[in-house]
Amino acid sequence: MADVRRKFAVVAIIGLPNVGKSTLLNALIGEKLAAVSQTPQTTRARILGVVNRGDVQLAFLDTPGVHRVRHSLLNARMMEHVGTAIAEADLILCVIDADGYYGPKERELVERLRQTAMPVYLLINKIDLLSKPRLLEKVAAYKDLAPFREIVPIGAKSEQNLEPLWDILQRDAPESDWRYGEDEFTDQTERNLVAEFIREKIFRKTREEVPHGIAIMISDWIESGDDYPADMESGGVLIRADVLCDRESHRKILLGKGGEMIRDIRQSAQRELKKLLQRPVRLELFVKADEGWRDRPEKLDRLRL
Ligand SMILES: Nc1nc2c(ncn2[C@@H]2O[C@H](COP(=O)(O)OP(=O)(O)OP(=O)(O)O)[C@@H](O)[C@H]2O)c(=O)[nH]1
Ligand SMILES: [Mg+2]
């Protein structure tokens, strides 16, 4: 029999690129699930993170930053992920950058969210970048702009003021059965996370057009057998991944002088993967130029984009 006192909500995290949506997801989940970088359009798909708090289960959806689709089929697919998340949501968190201003893009997004009939909460993120008086001014100004259900200033990076947000979400989640099992916390596979973390390292170390043309394909995942490296302790994993990039010139940038850049990327990714998988990891990366992959549907399907 359904336990009516239980509550469940799909909570979509929506916003323009780079406002801190993925940082917020990671902070709410208490684990690193989503890649975070200073480069806009880091997130490319929808990432689920589930949290149970008392009788309430919240299924957060991190989404790609909303932008106009001009570039590629990849961009179009990214915006489809935003659309599905909004359509599925019971509650919508609209994240903005405290240090930014309320321009036409923000206005357009807020208008779109208001048409959903679901409650929209405005989260003013990165409060650490603003003085208290300026922040209060901002909150007051946003109150007049649109009828948000609540306005909550937060600092996702240093986990500031998340308790009031939890209280609001627990209060407003509809009474319903839980959708996920007690210890189900994401839809990301281990391989998916590995690919995302490698991509994150590249996003953090490259600039301009290069990161946007990167994709990671895991080609080998070897835990035992003849192909397992003889010089590696047992219980580990050898991971081989292709780093796709959009141009031959990007490939050269990624390799760097004497292979310095890719070595650096490999080392920092390998360090993080050891923490993620909690066992020895050897990572091998192969940089390959594959011009126009972002416009090929079958490639995007294989990358689960
Ligand atoms: N100062 C400050 N920086 C933050 C805060 N939250 C996130 N950031 C930084 O903002 C940048 C973007 O963070 P992300 O979480 O990747 O932003 P996003 O909204 O997911 O970006 P896209 O996936 O590209 O749409 C990173 O450099 C974060 O470290 C915060 O509370 N304060
Ligand atoms: Mg993101």
Tab-separated table of C-alpha atoms and ligand atoms in Angstrom:
chain	number	residue	atom	x	y	z
A	1	MET	CA	0.000	0.000	0.000
A	2	ALA	CA	1.248	3.474	-0.824
A	3	ASP	CA	2.660	5.370	2.116
A	4	VAL	CA	0.914	8.726	1.662
A	5	ARG	CA	3.151	10.590	4.062
A	6	ARG	CA	6.118	10.132	1.774
A	7	LYS	CA	7.089	12.946	-0.573
A	8	PHE	CA	8.871	12.924	-3.907
A	9	ALA	CA	9.869	15.656	-6.366
A	10	VAL	CA	11.848	15.928	-9.553
A	11	VAL	CA	13.825	19.135	-9.103
A	12	ALA	CA	15.271	20.598	-12.310
A	13	ILE	CA	18.320	22.855	-12.023
A	14	ILE	CA	18.093	25.327	-14.898
A	15	GLY	CA	20.091	28.407	-15.867
A	16	LEU	CA	22.388	30.115	-18.325
A	17	PRO	CA	25.875	28.625	-18.846
A	18	ASN	CA	28.473	28.950	-16.080
A	19	VAL	CA	26.154	30.105	-13.273
A	20	GLY	CA	27.094	27.130	-11.049
A	21	LYS	CA	24.358	24.524	-11.681
A	22	SER	CA	26.700	21.538	-11.621
A	23	THR	CA	28.527	22.884	-8.581
A	24	LEU	CA	25.125	23.066	-6.889
A	25	LEU	CA	24.204	19.502	-7.879
A	26	ASN	CA	27.471	18.210	-6.448
A	27	ALA	CA	26.946	20.205	-3.236
A	28	LEU	CA	23.384	18.915	-2.817
A	29	ILE	CA	24.357	15.299	-3.474
A	30	GLY	CA	27.492	15.536	-1.350
A	31	GLU	CA	29.498	13.720	-4.036
A	32	LYS	CA	31.075	14.826	-7.227
A	33	LEU	CA	28.807	13.698	-10.049
A	34	ALA	CA	28.945	16.526	-12.546
A	35	ALA	CA	31.922	18.109	-14.260
A	36	VAL	CA	32.578	21.719	-13.242
A	37	SER	CA	34.719	24.250	-15.066
A	38	GLN	CA	35.023	27.949	-15.749
A	39	THR	CA	34.229	27.264	-19.429
A	40	PRO	CA	30.577	27.853	-20.369
A	41	GLN	CA	28.703	24.815	-21.726
A	42	THR	CA	30.598	22.304	-19.631
A	43	THR	CA	27.515	20.182	-18.984
A	44	ARG	CA	26.196	18.462	-22.102
A	45	ALA	CA	23.514	16.090	-20.905
A	46	ARG	CA	21.073	15.673	-18.076
A	47	ILE	CA	22.544	14.273	-14.879
A	48	LEU	CA	20.374	12.744	-12.173
A	49	GLY	CA	21.324	12.923	-8.503
A	50	VAL	CA	18.951	11.510	-5.867
A	51	VAL	CA	18.891	12.524	-2.202
A	52	ASN	CA	16.699	11.088	0.552
A	53	ARG	CA	16.010	13.314	3.536
A	54	GLY	CA	13.669	11.842	6.108
A	55	ASP	CA	10.411	11.061	4.299
A	56	VAL	CA	11.325	13.134	1.264
A	57	GLN	CA	13.122	11.942	-1.849
A	58	LEU	CA	14.424	14.622	-4.204
A	59	ALA	CA	15.597	13.738	-7.714
A	60	PHE	CA	17.760	16.624	-8.906
A	61	LEU	CA	18.419	17.075	-12.617
A	62	ASP	CA	21.508	19.052	-13.589
A	63	THR	CA	21.172	20.407	-17.129
A	64	PRO	CA	23.279	22.124	-19.793
A	65	GLY	CA	23.374	25.922	-19.664
A	66	VAL	CA	20.649	27.493	-21.797
A	67	HIS	CA	22.038	29.096	-24.956
A	68	ARG	CA	20.929	29.724	-28.507
A	69	VAL	CA	21.529	26.844	-30.863
A	70	ARG	CA	23.720	28.194	-33.603
A	71	HIS	CA	26.634	25.884	-33.724
A	72	SER	CA	25.959	22.219	-34.060
A	73	LEU	CA	23.652	19.275	-33.594
A	74	LEU	CA	25.369	18.789	-30.232
A	75	ASN	CA	24.105	22.194	-29.104
A	76	ALA	CA	20.611	21.289	-30.272
A	77	ARG	CA	20.730	18.027	-28.319
A	78	MET	CA	21.948	19.902	-25.239
A	79	MET	CA	18.919	22.169	-25.420
A	80	GLU	CA	16.636	19.135	-25.849
A	81	HIS	CA	17.974	17.859	-22.516
A	82	VAL	CA	16.977	21.163	-20.916
A	83	GLY	CA	13.488	20.877	-22.437
A	84	THR	CA	12.954	17.339	-21.128
A	85	ALA	CA	14.157	18.256	-17.659
A	86	ILE	CA	11.766	21.214	-17.498
A	87	ALA	CA	8.899	19.019	-18.726
A	88	GLU	CA	9.627	16.355	-16.092
A	89	ALA	CA	10.125	18.724	-13.173
A	90	ASP	CA	7.802	19.171	-10.198
A	91	LEU	CA	9.920	22.051	-8.904
A	92	ILE	CA	12.269	24.275	-10.899
A	93	LEU	CA	15.414	25.897	-9.559
A	94	CYS	CA	16.398	28.820	-11.758
A	95	VAL	CA	20.032	29.621	-10.998
A	96	ILE	CA	21.557	33.012	-11.756
A	97	ASP	CA	24.968	34.502	-11.092
A	98	ALA	CA	24.929	37.054	-8.249
A	99	ASP	CA	27.684	38.931	-9.951
A	100	GLY	CA	25.894	39.115	-13.295
A	101	TYR	CA	23.083	41.393	-14.346
A	102	TYR	CA	19.511	40.664	-15.378
A	103	GLY	CA	19.689	40.965	-19.150
A	104	PRO	CA	17.532	39.795	-22.067
A	105	LYS	CA	18.786	36.193	-21.850
A	106	GLU	CA	17.852	35.931	-18.176
A	107	ARG	CA	14.488	37.547	-18.876
A	108	GLU	CA	13.737	35.135	-21.725
A	109	LEU	CA	14.611	32.147	-19.575
A	110	VAL	CA	12.490	33.284	-16.632
A	111	GLU	CA	9.531	33.876	-18.978
A	112	ARG	CA	9.896	30.372	-20.362
A	113	LEU	CA	10.017	28.823	-16.902
A	114	ARG	CA	6.978	30.756	-15.749
A	115	GLN	CA	4.931	29.186	-18.520
A	116	THR	CA	5.381	25.709	-17.057
A	117	ALA	CA	2.872	26.165	-14.190
A	118	MET	CA	5.406	24.542	-11.864
A	119	PRO	CA	6.827	26.535	-8.956
A	120	VAL	CA	9.990	28.394	-9.919
A	121	TYR	CA	12.585	29.257	-7.255
A	122	LEU	CA	15.237	31.820	-7.997
A	123	LEU	CA	18.660	30.910	-6.645
A	124	ILE	CA	21.128	33.765	-6.639
A	125	ASN	CA	24.435	31.880	-6.644
A	126	LYS	CA	28.021	32.976	-5.918
A	127	ILE	CA	27.045	35.248	-3.018
A	128	ASP	CA	30.675	35.186	-1.941
A	129	LEU	CA	31.400	37.567	-4.811
A	130	LEU	CA	29.070	40.274	-3.466
A	131	SER	CA	28.942	42.490	-0.387
A	132	LYS	CA	25.943	41.990	1.900
A	133	PRO	CA	24.313	45.364	1.071
A	134	ARG	CA	24.627	44.734	-2.671
A	135	LEU	CA	23.182	41.280	-2.264
A	136	LEU	CA	20.177	42.630	-0.370
A	137	GLU	CA	19.633	45.189	-3.120
A	138	LYS	CA	19.700	42.374	-5.675
A	139	VAL	CA	17.194	40.255	-3.807
A	140	ALA	CA	14.835	43.234	-3.541
A	141	ALA	CA	15.214	44.013	-7.245
A	142	TYR	CA	14.485	40.414	-8.296
A	143	LYS	CA	11.343	40.347	-6.161
A	144	ASP	CA	9.781	42.883	-8.503
A	145	LEU	CA	10.851	41.177	-11.701
A	146	ALA	CA	8.804	38.003	-11.607
A	147	PRO	CA	6.651	36.127	-9.106
A	148	PHE	CA	9.192	33.566	-7.973
A	149	ARG	CA	7.907	31.129	-5.344
A	150	GLU	CA	11.002	31.964	-3.276
A	151	ILE	CA	14.292	33.762	-3.769
A	152	VAL	CA	17.269	32.112	-2.075
A	153	PRO	CA	20.799	33.541	-2.174
A	154	ILE	CA	23.339	30.690	-2.092
A	155	GLY	CA	27.020	29.945	-2.458
A	156	ALA	CA	27.190	26.540	-4.158
A	157	LYS	CA	30.969	26.358	-4.188
A	158	SER	CA	31.408	26.808	-0.445
A	159	GLU	CA	27.980	25.323	0.369
A	160	GLN	CA	26.623	28.547	1.843
A	161	ASN	CA	22.954	28.917	2.766
A	162	LEU	CA	21.862	25.542	1.415
A	163	GLU	CA	19.816	24.694	4.550
A	164	PRO	CA	17.004	27.172	3.754
A	165	LEU	CA	16.883	25.658	0.263
A	166	TRP	CA	16.560	22.141	1.669
A	167	ASP	CA	13.745	23.311	3.966
A	168	ILE	CA	11.827	24.836	1.053
A	169	LEU	CA	12.223	21.773	-1.162
A	170	GLN	CA	11.166	19.395	1.604
A	171	ARG	CA	8.173	21.601	2.344
A	172	ASP	CA	7.019	21.916	-1.279
A	173	ALA	CA	7.682	18.404	-2.609
A	174	PRO	CA	4.323	16.781	-3.396
A	175	GLU	CA	3.105	13.791	-1.395
A	176	SER	CA	3.958	10.782	-3.498
A	177	ASP	CA	5.729	7.452	-3.477
A	178	TRP	CA	9.461	7.541	-4.031
A	179	ARG	CA	10.583	6.812	-7.562
A	180	TYR	CA	14.051	5.498	-6.730
A	181	GLY	CA	15.373	2.838	-4.384
A	182	GLU	CA	16.881	3.808	-1.024
A	183	ASP	CA	20.470	3.636	-2.271
A	184	GLU	CA	20.044	4.557	-5.885
A	185	PHE	CA	21.700	7.903	-6.263
A	186	THR	CA	22.465	8.516	-9.911
A	187	ASP	CA	21.857	7.302	-13.450
A	188	GLN	CA	25.495	7.789	-14.363
A	189	THR	CA	27.505	4.615	-14.959
A	190	GLU	CA	31.048	4.365	-13.679
A	191	ARG	CA	32.323	4.653	-17.261
A	192	ASN	CA	30.235	7.717	-17.851
A	193	LEU	CA	31.639	9.418	-14.774
A	194	VAL	CA	35.163	8.511	-15.814
A	195	ALA	CA	34.631	10.060	-19.254
A	196	GLU	CA	33.132	13.195	-17.686
A	197	PHE	CA	36.009	13.651	-15.260
A	198	ILE	CA	38.579	13.328	-18.035
A	199	ARG	CA	36.625	15.883	-20.069
A	200	GLU	CA	36.498	18.206	-17.059
A	201	LYS	CA	40.278	18.221	-16.790
A	202	ILE	CA	40.522	19.178	-20.470
A	203	PHE	CA	37.915	21.923	-20.050
A	204	ARG	CA	39.955	23.334	-17.186
A	205	LYS	CA	43.184	23.358	-19.131
A	206	THR	CA	42.136	24.510	-22.605
A	207	ARG	CA	40.590	27.706	-23.954
A	208	GLU	CA	38.370	29.131	-26.673
A	209	GLU	CA	37.148	26.671	-29.288
A	210	VAL	CA	39.206	23.671	-28.160
A	211	PRO	CA	37.108	22.464	-25.167
A	212	HIS	CA	33.837	22.703	-27.076
A	213	GLY	CA	35.120	20.252	-29.683
A	214	ILE	CA	36.238	17.614	-27.152
A	215	ALA	CA	34.574	14.288	-26.434
A	216	ILE	CA	35.824	11.258	-24.531
A	217	MET	CA	35.260	7.680	-25.634
A	218	ILE	CA	36.378	4.919	-23.303
A	219	SER	CA	37.847	2.232	-25.536
A	220	ASP	CA	39.205	-0.274	-22.987
A	221	TRP	CA	38.415	-1.101	-19.375
A	222	ILE	CA	40.702	-3.904	-18.273
A	223	GLU	CA	40.526	-5.328	-14.765
A	224	SER	CA	42.131	-8.740	-15.241
A	225	GLY	CA	43.345	-11.267	-17.816
A	226	ASP	CA	46.242	-11.286	-20.269
A	227	ASP	CA	45.881	-7.612	-21.140
A	228	TYR	CA	46.125	-6.495	-17.526
A	229	PRO	CA	49.529	-4.809	-17.069
A	230	ALA	CA	52.056	-7.129	-15.436
A	231	ASP	CA	53.658	-4.224	-13.569
A	232	MET	CA	50.415	-3.043	-11.974
A	233	GLU	CA	49.142	-4.218	-8.595
A	234	SER	CA	46.044	-6.424	-8.752
A	235	GLY	CA	42.576	-5.021	-8.041
A	236	GLY	CA	43.143	-2.032	-10.297
A	237	VAL	CA	41.909	-1.009	-13.696
A	238	LEU	CA	43.589	0.015	-16.928
A	239	ILE	CA	41.455	2.538	-18.759
A	240	ARG	CA	42.131	3.566	-22.336
A	241	ALA	CA	40.235	6.510	-23.741
A	242	ASP	CA	40.125	8.361	-27.037
A	243	VAL	CA	40.068	12.123	-26.780
A	244	LEU	CA	38.187	13.305	-29.842
A	245	CYS	CA	38.808	16.843	-30.940
A	246	ASP	CA	37.395	18.821	-33.803
A	247	ARG	CA	40.519	19.777	-35.743
A	248	GLU	CA	44.066	18.738	-36.407
A	249	SER	CA	45.179	22.107	-34.976
A	250	HIS	CA	43.295	21.321	-31.770
A	251	ARG	CA	45.024	17.966	-31.596
A	252	LYS	CA	48.384	19.743	-31.647
A	253	ILE	CA	47.277	22.100	-28.865
A	254	LEU	CA	46.118	19.150	-26.776
A	255	LEU	CA	49.396	17.329	-27.184
A	256	GLY	CA	51.359	20.464	-26.357
A	257	LYS	CA	55.094	20.965	-26.654
A	258	GLY	CA	56.772	17.579	-26.353
A	259	GLY	CA	53.463	16.084	-25.223
A	260	GLU	CA	53.477	18.204	-22.074
A	261	MET	CA	49.817	19.216	-22.178
A	262	ILE	CA	48.348	15.740	-22.596
A	263	ARG	CA	50.715	14.385	-19.949
A	264	ASP	CA	49.452	16.997	-17.542
A	265	ILE	CA	45.806	16.198	-18.372
A	266	ARG	CA	46.420	12.470	-18.028
A	267	GLN	CA	48.078	12.849	-14.643
A	268	SER	CA	45.412	15.034	-13.099
A	269	ALA	CA	42.608	12.876	-14.523
A	270	GLN	CA	44.277	9.691	-13.270
A	271	ARG	CA	44.594	11.176	-9.786
A	272	GLU	CA	40.910	12.022	-9.694
A	273	LEU	CA	39.862	8.637	-11.099
A	274	LYS	CA	41.748	6.839	-8.319
A	275	LYS	CA	39.651	8.770	-5.827
A	276	LEU	CA	36.451	8.121	-7.754
A	277	LEU	CA	36.967	4.388	-8.235
A	278	GLN	CA	38.878	3.892	-4.967
A	279	ARG	CA	41.437	1.553	-6.482
A	280	PRO	CA	44.591	1.737	-8.567
A	281	VAL	CA	43.967	3.277	-11.989
A	282	ARG	CA	46.194	3.515	-15.012
A	283	LEU	CA	44.896	5.896	-17.630
A	284	GLU	CA	46.037	6.032	-21.246
A	285	LEU	CA	44.772	8.797	-23.530
A	286	PHE	CA	44.823	8.896	-27.343
A	287	VAL	CA	44.099	12.233	-28.980
A	288	LYS	CA	42.299	11.932	-32.326
A	289	ALA	CA	41.015	14.626	-34.648
A	290	ASP	CA	37.538	13.844	-35.942
A	291	GLU	CA	36.285	16.939	-37.676
A	292	GLY	CA	32.565	17.570	-37.518
A	293	TRP	CA	31.712	14.850	-34.988
A	294	ARG	CA	29.370	17.288	-33.261
A	295	ASP	CA	27.059	17.188	-36.268
A	296	ARG	CA	26.908	13.417	-36.682
A	297	PRO	CA	23.837	11.883	-35.032
A	298	GLU	CA	25.294	8.368	-34.741
A	299	LYS	CA	28.401	9.715	-33.009
A	300	LEU	CA	26.305	11.717	-30.570
A	301	ASP	CA	24.184	8.604	-29.899
A	302	ARG	CA	27.282	6.586	-29.100
A	303	LEU	CA	28.447	9.321	-26.750
A	304	ARG	CA	24.988	9.302	-25.140
A	305	LEU	CA	24.554	12.974	-25.953
B	1	LIG	N1	32.810	32.338	-6.567
B	1	LIG	C1	31.978	31.306	-6.800
B	1	LIG	N2	32.136	30.568	-7.904
B	1	LIG	C2	31.279	29.551	-8.107
B	1	LIG	C3	30.216	29.245	-7.215
B	1	LIG	N3	29.526	28.190	-7.707
B	1	LIG	C4	30.136	27.857	-8.879
B	1	LIG	N4	31.204	28.656	-9.120
B	1	LIG	C5	32.150	28.610	-10.256
B	1	LIG	O1	31.467	28.921	-11.450
B	1	LIG	C6	32.047	28.217	-12.554
B	1	LIG	C7	30.967	27.452	-13.299
B	1	LIG	O2	30.473	26.419	-12.467
B	1	LIG	P1	29.614	25.201	-13.047
B	1	LIG	O3	29.032	24.494	-11.885
B	1	LIG	O4	30.415	24.407	-14.022
B	1	LIG	O5	28.485	26.015	-13.823
B	1	LIG	P2	27.279	25.443	-14.714
B	1	LIG	O6	26.121	26.346	-14.511
B	1	LIG	O7	27.069	24.008	-14.431
B	1	LIG	O8	27.861	25.652	-16.173
B	1	LIG	P3	27.449	24.912	-17.568
B	1	LIG	O9	27.457	23.442	-17.322
B	1	LIG	O10	28.513	25.337	-18.496
B	1	LIG	O11	26.108	25.444	-17.928
B	1	LIG	C8	33.128	27.312	-11.967
B	1	LIG	O12	34.369	27.932	-12.134
B	1	LIG	C9	32.710	27.219	-10.507
B	1	LIG	O13	33.799	26.956	-9.639
B	1	LIG	C10	30.096	30.041	-6.015
B	1	LIG	O14	29.228	29.844	-5.169
B	1	LIG	N5	30.989	31.068	-5.883
B	2	MG	MG	27.202	22.384	-15.643
